[in-house]
PDB file of C-alpha atoms in Angstrom:
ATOM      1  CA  UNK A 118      -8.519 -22.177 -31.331  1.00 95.00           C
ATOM      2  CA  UNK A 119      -4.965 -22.616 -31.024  1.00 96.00           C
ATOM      3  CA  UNK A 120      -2.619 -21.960 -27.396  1.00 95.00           C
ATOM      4  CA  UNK A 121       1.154 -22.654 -27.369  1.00 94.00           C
ATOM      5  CA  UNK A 122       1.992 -24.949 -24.088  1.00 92.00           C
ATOM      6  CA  UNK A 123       4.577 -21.848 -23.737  1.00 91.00           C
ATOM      7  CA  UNK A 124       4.956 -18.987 -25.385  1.00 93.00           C
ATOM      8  CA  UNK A 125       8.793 -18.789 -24.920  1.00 94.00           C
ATOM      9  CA  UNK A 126      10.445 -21.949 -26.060  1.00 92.00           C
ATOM     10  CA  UNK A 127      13.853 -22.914 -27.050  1.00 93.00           C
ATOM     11  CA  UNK A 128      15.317 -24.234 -30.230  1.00 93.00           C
ATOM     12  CA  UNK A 129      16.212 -27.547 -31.426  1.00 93.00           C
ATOM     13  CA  UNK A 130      13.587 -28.438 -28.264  1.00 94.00           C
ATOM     14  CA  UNK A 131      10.057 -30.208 -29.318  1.00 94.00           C
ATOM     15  CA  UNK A 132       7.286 -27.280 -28.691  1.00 92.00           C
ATOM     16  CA  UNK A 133       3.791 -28.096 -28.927  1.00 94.00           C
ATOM     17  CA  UNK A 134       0.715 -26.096 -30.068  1.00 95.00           C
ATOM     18  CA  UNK A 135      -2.660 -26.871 -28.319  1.00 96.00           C
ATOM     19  CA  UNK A 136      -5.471 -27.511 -30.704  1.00 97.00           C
ATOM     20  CA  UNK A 137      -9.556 -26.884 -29.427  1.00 97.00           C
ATOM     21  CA  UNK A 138     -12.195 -27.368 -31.732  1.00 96.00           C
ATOM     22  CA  UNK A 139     -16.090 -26.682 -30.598  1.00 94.00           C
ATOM     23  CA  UNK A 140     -18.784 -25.962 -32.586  1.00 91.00           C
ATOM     24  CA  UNK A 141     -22.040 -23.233 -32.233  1.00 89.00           C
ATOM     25  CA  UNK A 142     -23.017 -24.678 -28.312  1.00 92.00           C
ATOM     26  CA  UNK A 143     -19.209 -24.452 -27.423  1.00 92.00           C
ATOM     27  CA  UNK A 144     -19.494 -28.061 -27.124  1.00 95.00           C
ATOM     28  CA  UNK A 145     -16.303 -30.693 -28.300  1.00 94.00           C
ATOM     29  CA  UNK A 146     -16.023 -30.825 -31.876  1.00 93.00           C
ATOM     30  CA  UNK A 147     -14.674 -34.863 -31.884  1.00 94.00           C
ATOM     31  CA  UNK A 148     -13.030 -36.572 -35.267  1.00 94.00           C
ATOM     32  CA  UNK A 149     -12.654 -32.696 -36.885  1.00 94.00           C
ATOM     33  CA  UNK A 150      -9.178 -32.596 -39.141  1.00 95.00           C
ATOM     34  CA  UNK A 151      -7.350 -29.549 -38.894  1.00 96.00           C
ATOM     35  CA  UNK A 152      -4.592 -28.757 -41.117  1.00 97.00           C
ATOM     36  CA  UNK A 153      -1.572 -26.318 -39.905  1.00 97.00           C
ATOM     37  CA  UNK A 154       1.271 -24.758 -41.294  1.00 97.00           C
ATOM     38  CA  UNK A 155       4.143 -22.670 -39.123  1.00 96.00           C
ATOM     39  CA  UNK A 156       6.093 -19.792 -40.582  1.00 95.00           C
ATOM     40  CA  UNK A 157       9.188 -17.747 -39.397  1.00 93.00           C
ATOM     41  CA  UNK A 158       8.405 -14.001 -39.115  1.00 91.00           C
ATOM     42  CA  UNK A 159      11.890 -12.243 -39.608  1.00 88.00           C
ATOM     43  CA  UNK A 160      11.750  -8.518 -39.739  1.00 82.00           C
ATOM     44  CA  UNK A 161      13.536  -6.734 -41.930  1.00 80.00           C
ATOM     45  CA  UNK A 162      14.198  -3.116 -39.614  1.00 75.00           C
ATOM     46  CA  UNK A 163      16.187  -0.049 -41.090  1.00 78.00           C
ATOM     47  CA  UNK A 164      16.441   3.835 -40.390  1.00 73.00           C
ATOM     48  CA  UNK A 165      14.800   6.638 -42.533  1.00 78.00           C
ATOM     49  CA  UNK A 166      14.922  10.087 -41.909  1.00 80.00           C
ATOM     50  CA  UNK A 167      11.533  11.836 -42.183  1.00 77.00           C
ATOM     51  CA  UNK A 168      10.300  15.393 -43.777  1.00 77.00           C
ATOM     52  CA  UNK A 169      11.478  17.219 -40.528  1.00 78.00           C
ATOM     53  CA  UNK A 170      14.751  15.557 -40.119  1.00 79.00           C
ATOM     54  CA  UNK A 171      14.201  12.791 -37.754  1.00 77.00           C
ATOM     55  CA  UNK A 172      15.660   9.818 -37.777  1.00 76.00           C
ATOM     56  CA  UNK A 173      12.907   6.445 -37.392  1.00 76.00           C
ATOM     57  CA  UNK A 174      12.659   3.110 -37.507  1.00 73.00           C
ATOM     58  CA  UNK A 175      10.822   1.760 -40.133  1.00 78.00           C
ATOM     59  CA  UNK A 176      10.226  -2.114 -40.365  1.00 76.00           C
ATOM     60  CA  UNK A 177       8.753  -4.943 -43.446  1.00 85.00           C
ATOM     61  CA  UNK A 178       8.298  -8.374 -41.640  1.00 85.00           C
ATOM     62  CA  UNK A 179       8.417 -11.648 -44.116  1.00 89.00           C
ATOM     63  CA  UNK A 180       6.692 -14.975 -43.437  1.00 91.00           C
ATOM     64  CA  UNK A 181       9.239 -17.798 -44.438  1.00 92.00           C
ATOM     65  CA  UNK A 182       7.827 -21.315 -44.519  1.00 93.00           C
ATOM     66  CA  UNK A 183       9.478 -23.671 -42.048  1.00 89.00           C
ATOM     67  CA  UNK A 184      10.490 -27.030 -43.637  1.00 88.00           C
ATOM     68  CA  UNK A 185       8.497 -29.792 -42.536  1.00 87.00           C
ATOM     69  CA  UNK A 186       6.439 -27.554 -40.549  1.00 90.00           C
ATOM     70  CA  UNK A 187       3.117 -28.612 -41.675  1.00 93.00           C
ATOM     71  CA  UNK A 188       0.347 -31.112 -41.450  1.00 95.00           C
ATOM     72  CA  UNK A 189      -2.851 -32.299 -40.293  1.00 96.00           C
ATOM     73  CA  UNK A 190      -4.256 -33.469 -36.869  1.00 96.00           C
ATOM     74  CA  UNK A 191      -7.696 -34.750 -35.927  1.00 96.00           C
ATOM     75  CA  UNK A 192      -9.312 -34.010 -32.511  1.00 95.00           C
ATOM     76  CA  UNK A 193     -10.412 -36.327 -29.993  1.00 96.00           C
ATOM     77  CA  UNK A 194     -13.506 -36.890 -28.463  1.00 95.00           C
ATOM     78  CA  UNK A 195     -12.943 -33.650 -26.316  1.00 95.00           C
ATOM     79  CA  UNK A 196     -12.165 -31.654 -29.182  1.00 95.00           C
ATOM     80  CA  UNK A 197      -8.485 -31.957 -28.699  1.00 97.00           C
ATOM     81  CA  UNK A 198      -5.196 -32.417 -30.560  1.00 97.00           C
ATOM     82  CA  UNK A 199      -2.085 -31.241 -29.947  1.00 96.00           C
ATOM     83  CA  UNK A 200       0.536 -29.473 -32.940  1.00 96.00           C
ATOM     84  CA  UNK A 201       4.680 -30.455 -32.265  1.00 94.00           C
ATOM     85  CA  UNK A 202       7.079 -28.693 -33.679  1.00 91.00           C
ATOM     86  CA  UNK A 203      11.089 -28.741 -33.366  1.00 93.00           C
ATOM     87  CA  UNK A 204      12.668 -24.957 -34.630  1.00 93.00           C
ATOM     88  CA  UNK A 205      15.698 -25.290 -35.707  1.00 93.00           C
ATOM     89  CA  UNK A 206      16.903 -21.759 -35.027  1.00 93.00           C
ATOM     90  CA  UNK A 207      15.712 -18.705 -32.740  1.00 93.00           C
ATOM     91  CA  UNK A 208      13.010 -16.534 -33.935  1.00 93.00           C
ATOM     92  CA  UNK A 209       9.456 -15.597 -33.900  1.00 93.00           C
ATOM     93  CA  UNK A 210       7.358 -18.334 -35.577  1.00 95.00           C
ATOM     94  CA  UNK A 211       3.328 -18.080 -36.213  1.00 96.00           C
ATOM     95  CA  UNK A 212       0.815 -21.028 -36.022  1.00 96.00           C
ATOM     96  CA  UNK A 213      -1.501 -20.726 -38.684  1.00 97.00           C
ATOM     97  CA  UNK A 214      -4.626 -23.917 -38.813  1.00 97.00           C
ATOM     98  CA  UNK A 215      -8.030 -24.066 -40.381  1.00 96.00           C
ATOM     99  CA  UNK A 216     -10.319 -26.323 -40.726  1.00 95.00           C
ATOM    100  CA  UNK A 217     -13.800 -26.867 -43.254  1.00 92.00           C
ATOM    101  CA  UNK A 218     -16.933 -27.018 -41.358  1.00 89.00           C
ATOM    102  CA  UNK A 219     -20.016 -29.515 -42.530  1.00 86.00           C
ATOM    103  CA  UNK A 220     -21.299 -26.699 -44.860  1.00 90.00           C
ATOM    104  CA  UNK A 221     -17.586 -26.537 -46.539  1.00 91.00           C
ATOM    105  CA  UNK A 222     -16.988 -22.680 -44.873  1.00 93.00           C
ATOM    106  CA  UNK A 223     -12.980 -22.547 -43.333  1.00 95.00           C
ATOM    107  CA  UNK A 224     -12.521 -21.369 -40.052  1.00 94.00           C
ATOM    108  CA  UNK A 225      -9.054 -20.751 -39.583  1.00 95.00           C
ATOM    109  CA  UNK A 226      -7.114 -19.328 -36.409  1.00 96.00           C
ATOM    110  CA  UNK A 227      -3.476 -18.833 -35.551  1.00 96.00           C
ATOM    111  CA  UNK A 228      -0.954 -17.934 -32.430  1.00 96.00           C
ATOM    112  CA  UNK A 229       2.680 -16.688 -32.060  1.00 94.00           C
ATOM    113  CA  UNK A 230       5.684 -18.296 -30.125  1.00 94.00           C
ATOM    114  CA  UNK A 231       8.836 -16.851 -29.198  1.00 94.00           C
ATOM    115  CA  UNK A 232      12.016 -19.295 -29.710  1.00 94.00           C
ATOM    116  CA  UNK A 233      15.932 -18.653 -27.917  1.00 94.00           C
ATOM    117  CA  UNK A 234      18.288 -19.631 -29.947  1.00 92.00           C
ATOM    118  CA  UNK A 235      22.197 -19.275 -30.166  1.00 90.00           C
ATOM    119  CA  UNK A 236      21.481 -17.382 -33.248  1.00 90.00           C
ATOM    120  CA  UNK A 237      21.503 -13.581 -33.859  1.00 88.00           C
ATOM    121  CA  UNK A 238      17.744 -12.876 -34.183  1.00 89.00           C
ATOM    122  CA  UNK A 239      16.222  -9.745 -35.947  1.00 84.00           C
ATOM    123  CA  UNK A 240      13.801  -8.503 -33.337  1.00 85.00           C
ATOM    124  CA  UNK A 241      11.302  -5.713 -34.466  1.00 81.00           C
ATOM    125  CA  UNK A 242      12.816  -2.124 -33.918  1.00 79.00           C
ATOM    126  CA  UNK A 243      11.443   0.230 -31.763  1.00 78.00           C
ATOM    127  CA  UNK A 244      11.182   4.210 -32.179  1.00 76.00           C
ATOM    128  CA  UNK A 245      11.829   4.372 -28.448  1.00 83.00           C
ATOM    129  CA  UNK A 246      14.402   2.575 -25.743  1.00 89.00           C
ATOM    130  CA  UNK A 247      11.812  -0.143 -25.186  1.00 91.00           C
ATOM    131  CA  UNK A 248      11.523  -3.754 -25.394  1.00 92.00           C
ATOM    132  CA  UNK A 249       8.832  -6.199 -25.027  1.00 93.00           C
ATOM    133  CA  UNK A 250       9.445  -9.327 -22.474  1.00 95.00           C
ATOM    134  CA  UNK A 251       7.788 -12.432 -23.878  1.00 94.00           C
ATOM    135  CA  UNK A 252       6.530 -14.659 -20.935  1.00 96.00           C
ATOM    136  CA  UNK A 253       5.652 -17.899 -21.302  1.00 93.00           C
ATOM    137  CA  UNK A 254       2.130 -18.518 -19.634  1.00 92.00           C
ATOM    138  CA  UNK A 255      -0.382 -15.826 -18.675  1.00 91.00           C
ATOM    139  CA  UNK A 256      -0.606 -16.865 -15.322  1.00 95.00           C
ATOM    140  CA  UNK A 257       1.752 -18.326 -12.586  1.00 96.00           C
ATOM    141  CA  UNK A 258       1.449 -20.498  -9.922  1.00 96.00           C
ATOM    142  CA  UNK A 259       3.639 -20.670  -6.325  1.00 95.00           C
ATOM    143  CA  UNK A 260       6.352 -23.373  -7.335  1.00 95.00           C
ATOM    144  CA  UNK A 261       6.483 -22.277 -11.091  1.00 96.00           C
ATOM    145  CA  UNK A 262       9.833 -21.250 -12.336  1.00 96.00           C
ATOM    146  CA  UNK A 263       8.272 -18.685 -15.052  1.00 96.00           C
ATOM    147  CA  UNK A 264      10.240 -18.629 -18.306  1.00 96.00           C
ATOM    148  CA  UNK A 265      10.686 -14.585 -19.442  1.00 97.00           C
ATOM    149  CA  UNK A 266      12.546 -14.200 -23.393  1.00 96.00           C
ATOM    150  CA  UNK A 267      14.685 -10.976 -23.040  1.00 96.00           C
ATOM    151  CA  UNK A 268      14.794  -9.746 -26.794  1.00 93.00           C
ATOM    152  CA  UNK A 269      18.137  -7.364 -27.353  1.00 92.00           C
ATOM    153  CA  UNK A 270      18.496  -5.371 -30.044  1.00 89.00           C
ATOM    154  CA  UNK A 271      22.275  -6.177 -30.604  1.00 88.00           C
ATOM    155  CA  UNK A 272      24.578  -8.089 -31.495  1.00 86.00           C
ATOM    156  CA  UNK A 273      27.463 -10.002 -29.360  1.00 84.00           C
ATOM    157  CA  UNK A 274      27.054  -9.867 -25.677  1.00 88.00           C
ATOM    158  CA  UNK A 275      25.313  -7.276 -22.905  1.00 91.00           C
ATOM    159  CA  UNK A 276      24.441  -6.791 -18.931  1.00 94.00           C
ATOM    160  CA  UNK A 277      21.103  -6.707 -17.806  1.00 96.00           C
ATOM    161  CA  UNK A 278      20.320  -5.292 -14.336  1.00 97.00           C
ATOM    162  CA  UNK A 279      17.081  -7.670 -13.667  1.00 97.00           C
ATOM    163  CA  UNK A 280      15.006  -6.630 -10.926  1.00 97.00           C
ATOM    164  CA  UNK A 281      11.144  -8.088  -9.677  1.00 97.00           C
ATOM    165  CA  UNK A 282       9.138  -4.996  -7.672  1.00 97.00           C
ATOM    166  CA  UNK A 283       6.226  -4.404  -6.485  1.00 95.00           C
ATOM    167  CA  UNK A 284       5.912  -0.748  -4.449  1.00 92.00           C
ATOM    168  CA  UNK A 285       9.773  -1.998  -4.184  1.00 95.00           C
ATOM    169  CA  UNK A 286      12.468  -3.768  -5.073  1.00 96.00           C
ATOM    170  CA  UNK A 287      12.205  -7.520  -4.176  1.00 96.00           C
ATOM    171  CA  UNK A 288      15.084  -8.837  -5.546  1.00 95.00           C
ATOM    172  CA  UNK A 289      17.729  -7.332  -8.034  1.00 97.00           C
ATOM    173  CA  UNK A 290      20.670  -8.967 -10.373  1.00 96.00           C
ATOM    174  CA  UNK A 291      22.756  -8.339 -13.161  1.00 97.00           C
ATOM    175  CA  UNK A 292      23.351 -11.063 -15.732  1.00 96.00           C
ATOM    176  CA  UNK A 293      25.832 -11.199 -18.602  1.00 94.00           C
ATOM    177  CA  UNK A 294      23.740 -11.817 -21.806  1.00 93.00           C
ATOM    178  CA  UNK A 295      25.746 -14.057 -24.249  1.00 91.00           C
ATOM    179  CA  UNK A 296      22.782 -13.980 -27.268  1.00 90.00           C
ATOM    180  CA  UNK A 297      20.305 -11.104 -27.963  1.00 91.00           C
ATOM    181  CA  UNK A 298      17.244 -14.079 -27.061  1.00 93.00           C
ATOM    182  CA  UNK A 299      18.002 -14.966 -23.291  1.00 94.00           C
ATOM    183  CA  UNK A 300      15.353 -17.050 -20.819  1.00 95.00           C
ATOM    184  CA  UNK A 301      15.462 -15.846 -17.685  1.00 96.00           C
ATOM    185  CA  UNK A 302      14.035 -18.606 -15.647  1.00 96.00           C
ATOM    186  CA  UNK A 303      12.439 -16.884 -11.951  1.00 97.00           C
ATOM    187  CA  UNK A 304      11.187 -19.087  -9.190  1.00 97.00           C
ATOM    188  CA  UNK A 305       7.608 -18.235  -8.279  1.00 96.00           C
ATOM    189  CA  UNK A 306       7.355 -18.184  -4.544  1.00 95.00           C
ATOM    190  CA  UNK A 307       4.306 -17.157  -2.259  1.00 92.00           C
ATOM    191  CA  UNK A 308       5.456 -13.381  -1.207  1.00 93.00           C
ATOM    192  CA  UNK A 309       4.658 -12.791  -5.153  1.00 95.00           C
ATOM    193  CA  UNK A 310       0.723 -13.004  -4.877  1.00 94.00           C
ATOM    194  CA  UNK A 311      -0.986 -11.863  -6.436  1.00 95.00           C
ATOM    195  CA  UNK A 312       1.374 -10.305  -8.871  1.00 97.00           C
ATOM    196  CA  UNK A 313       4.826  -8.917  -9.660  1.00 97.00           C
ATOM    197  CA  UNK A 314       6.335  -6.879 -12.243  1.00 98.00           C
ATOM    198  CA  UNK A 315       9.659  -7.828 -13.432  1.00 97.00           C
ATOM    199  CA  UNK A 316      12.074  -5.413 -14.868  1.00 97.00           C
ATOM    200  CA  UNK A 317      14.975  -5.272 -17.543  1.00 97.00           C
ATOM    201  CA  UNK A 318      17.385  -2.489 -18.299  1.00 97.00           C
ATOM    202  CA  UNK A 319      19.785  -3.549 -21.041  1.00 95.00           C
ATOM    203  CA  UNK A 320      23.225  -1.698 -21.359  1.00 93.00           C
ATOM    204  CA  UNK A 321      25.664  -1.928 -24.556  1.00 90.00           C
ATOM    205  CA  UNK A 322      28.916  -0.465 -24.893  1.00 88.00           C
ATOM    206  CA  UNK A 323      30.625   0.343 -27.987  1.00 88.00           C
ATOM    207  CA  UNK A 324      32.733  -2.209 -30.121  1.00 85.00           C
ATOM    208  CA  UNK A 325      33.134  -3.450 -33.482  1.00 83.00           C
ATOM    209  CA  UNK A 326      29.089  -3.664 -34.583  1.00 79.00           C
ATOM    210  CA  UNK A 327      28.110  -0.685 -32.393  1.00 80.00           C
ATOM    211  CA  UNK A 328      29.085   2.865 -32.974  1.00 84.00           C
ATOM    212  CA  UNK A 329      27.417   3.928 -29.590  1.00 85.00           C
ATOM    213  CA  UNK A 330      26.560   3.548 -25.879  1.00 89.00           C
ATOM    214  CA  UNK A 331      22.900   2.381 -25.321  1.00 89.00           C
ATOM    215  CA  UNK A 332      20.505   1.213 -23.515  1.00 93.00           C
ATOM    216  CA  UNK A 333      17.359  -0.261 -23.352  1.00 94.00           C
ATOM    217  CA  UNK A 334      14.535  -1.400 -20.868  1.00 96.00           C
ATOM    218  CA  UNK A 335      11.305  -3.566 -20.568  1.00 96.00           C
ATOM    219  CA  UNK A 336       9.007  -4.107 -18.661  1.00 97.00           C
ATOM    220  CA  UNK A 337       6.175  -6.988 -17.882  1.00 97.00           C
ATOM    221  CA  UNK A 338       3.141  -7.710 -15.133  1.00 97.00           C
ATOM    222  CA  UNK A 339       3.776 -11.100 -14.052  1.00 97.00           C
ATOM    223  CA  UNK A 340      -0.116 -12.368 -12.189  1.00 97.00           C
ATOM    224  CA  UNK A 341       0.213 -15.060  -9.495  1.00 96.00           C
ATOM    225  CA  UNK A 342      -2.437 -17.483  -8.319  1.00 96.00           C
ATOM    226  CA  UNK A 343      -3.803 -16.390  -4.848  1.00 94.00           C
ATOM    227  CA  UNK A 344      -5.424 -19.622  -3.552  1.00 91.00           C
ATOM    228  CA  UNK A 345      -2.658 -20.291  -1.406  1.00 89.00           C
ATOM    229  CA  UNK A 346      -4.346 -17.067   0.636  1.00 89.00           C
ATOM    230  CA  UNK A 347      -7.458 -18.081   1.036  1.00 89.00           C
ATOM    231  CA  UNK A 348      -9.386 -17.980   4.532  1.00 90.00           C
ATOM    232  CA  UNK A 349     -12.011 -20.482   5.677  1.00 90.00           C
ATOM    233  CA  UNK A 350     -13.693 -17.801   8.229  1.00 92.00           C
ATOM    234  CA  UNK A 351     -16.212 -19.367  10.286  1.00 95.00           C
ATOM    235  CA  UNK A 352     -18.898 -17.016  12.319  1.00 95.00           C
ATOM    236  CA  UNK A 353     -20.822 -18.300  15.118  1.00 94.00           C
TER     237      UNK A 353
END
């Protein structure tokens, strides 16, 4: 099995790929070599007009090698071993690893990470005004800044109106976006338990690399731990 230590991570910063390796009992595989290999999946995203006239998206994604992106690592006595990687550029990579059990058979598994970069980045095109936030754990804790990638479909700069609800709006704030891969770091603080949603609405105006007005928006569930809410209730 194979977990990113965050999904969202930044390039030209070391990122690191958890490795777990158990065998039929779910116990600690120890001294097992895994080999690994990471790969840049750039989408490739045009327009076609279909047999009744409308005009969709329609998308071919390539896996490009990363240079030096690939090796071996051999798991501890718990089963562990840990993948580092530096990207050099923004993009979406892919983890792949696999390893030979005693009988010779490959198991292989693989996970995705999401990389900011200064870097115009082809995001996958979507037949609708969506995007998808990428956040960088499943699960937050109070006193976690969570880490949210904010994936524009344009080039050059746009505003985001960034708000976190829940049966309201909690807090609300427009940002200037200088890349199309922005982090949006938000403080996790108690009144969030046990979970938030945080919202994006993108707006782009027209200049030199696009023709129209448009927008955009995302949306993304955000769970918080709730032990900080527990009750010891005693009855007598």
């Amino acid at each position: 099995g194979l977990q990113p230590e965050d999904y969202v991570g930044r390039a030209e910063k070391e990122n690191k790929v958890n490795v777990l390796a158990v065998d039929w009992d779910s116990l600690p595989a120890a001294g097992q070599e895994v080999e690994y290999e990471i790969v840049e999946r750039r989408w490739s995203s045009v327009q076609e007009e279909d047999e009744y006239g409308r005009t969709t998206w329609t998308w071919d994604v390539e896996e490009i090698p990363l240079e030096g992106a690939t090796g071996k690592v051999t798991t501890g006595d718990d089963g562990l071993a840990q993948i580092t990687f530096t990207p050099p550029y923004g993009g979406t990579f892919k983890v792949y690893a696999h390893a030979l059990d005693e009988r010779g058979n490959k198991i292989t598994s693989s996970a995705f990470m999401w990389v900011s970069g200064s870097n115009f980045i082809s995001w996958r095109q979507e037949n609708s005004n969506r995007i998808q936030l990428i956040t960088d754990k499943d699960e937050y804790k109070v006193g976690d800044t969570a880490q949210i990638l904010i994936p524009s479909p344009w080039q050059g700069e746009a505003y985001a109106l960034v708000t976190v609800e829940r049966g309201d709006i909690l807090t609300h704030e427009v940002i200037k976006m200088e890349t199309n891969s922005t982090i949006y770091e938000l403080p996790i603080t108690g009144d969030f338990a046990p979970n938030v949603f945080f919202s994006v609405v993108l707006v782009k105006g027209v200049d030199e690399n696009n023709p129209v007005a448009s927008f955009r928006m995302g949306t993304v569930k955000l769970p918080v731990d709730t032990s900080h809410l527990v009750m010891d209730l005693e009855v007598s």
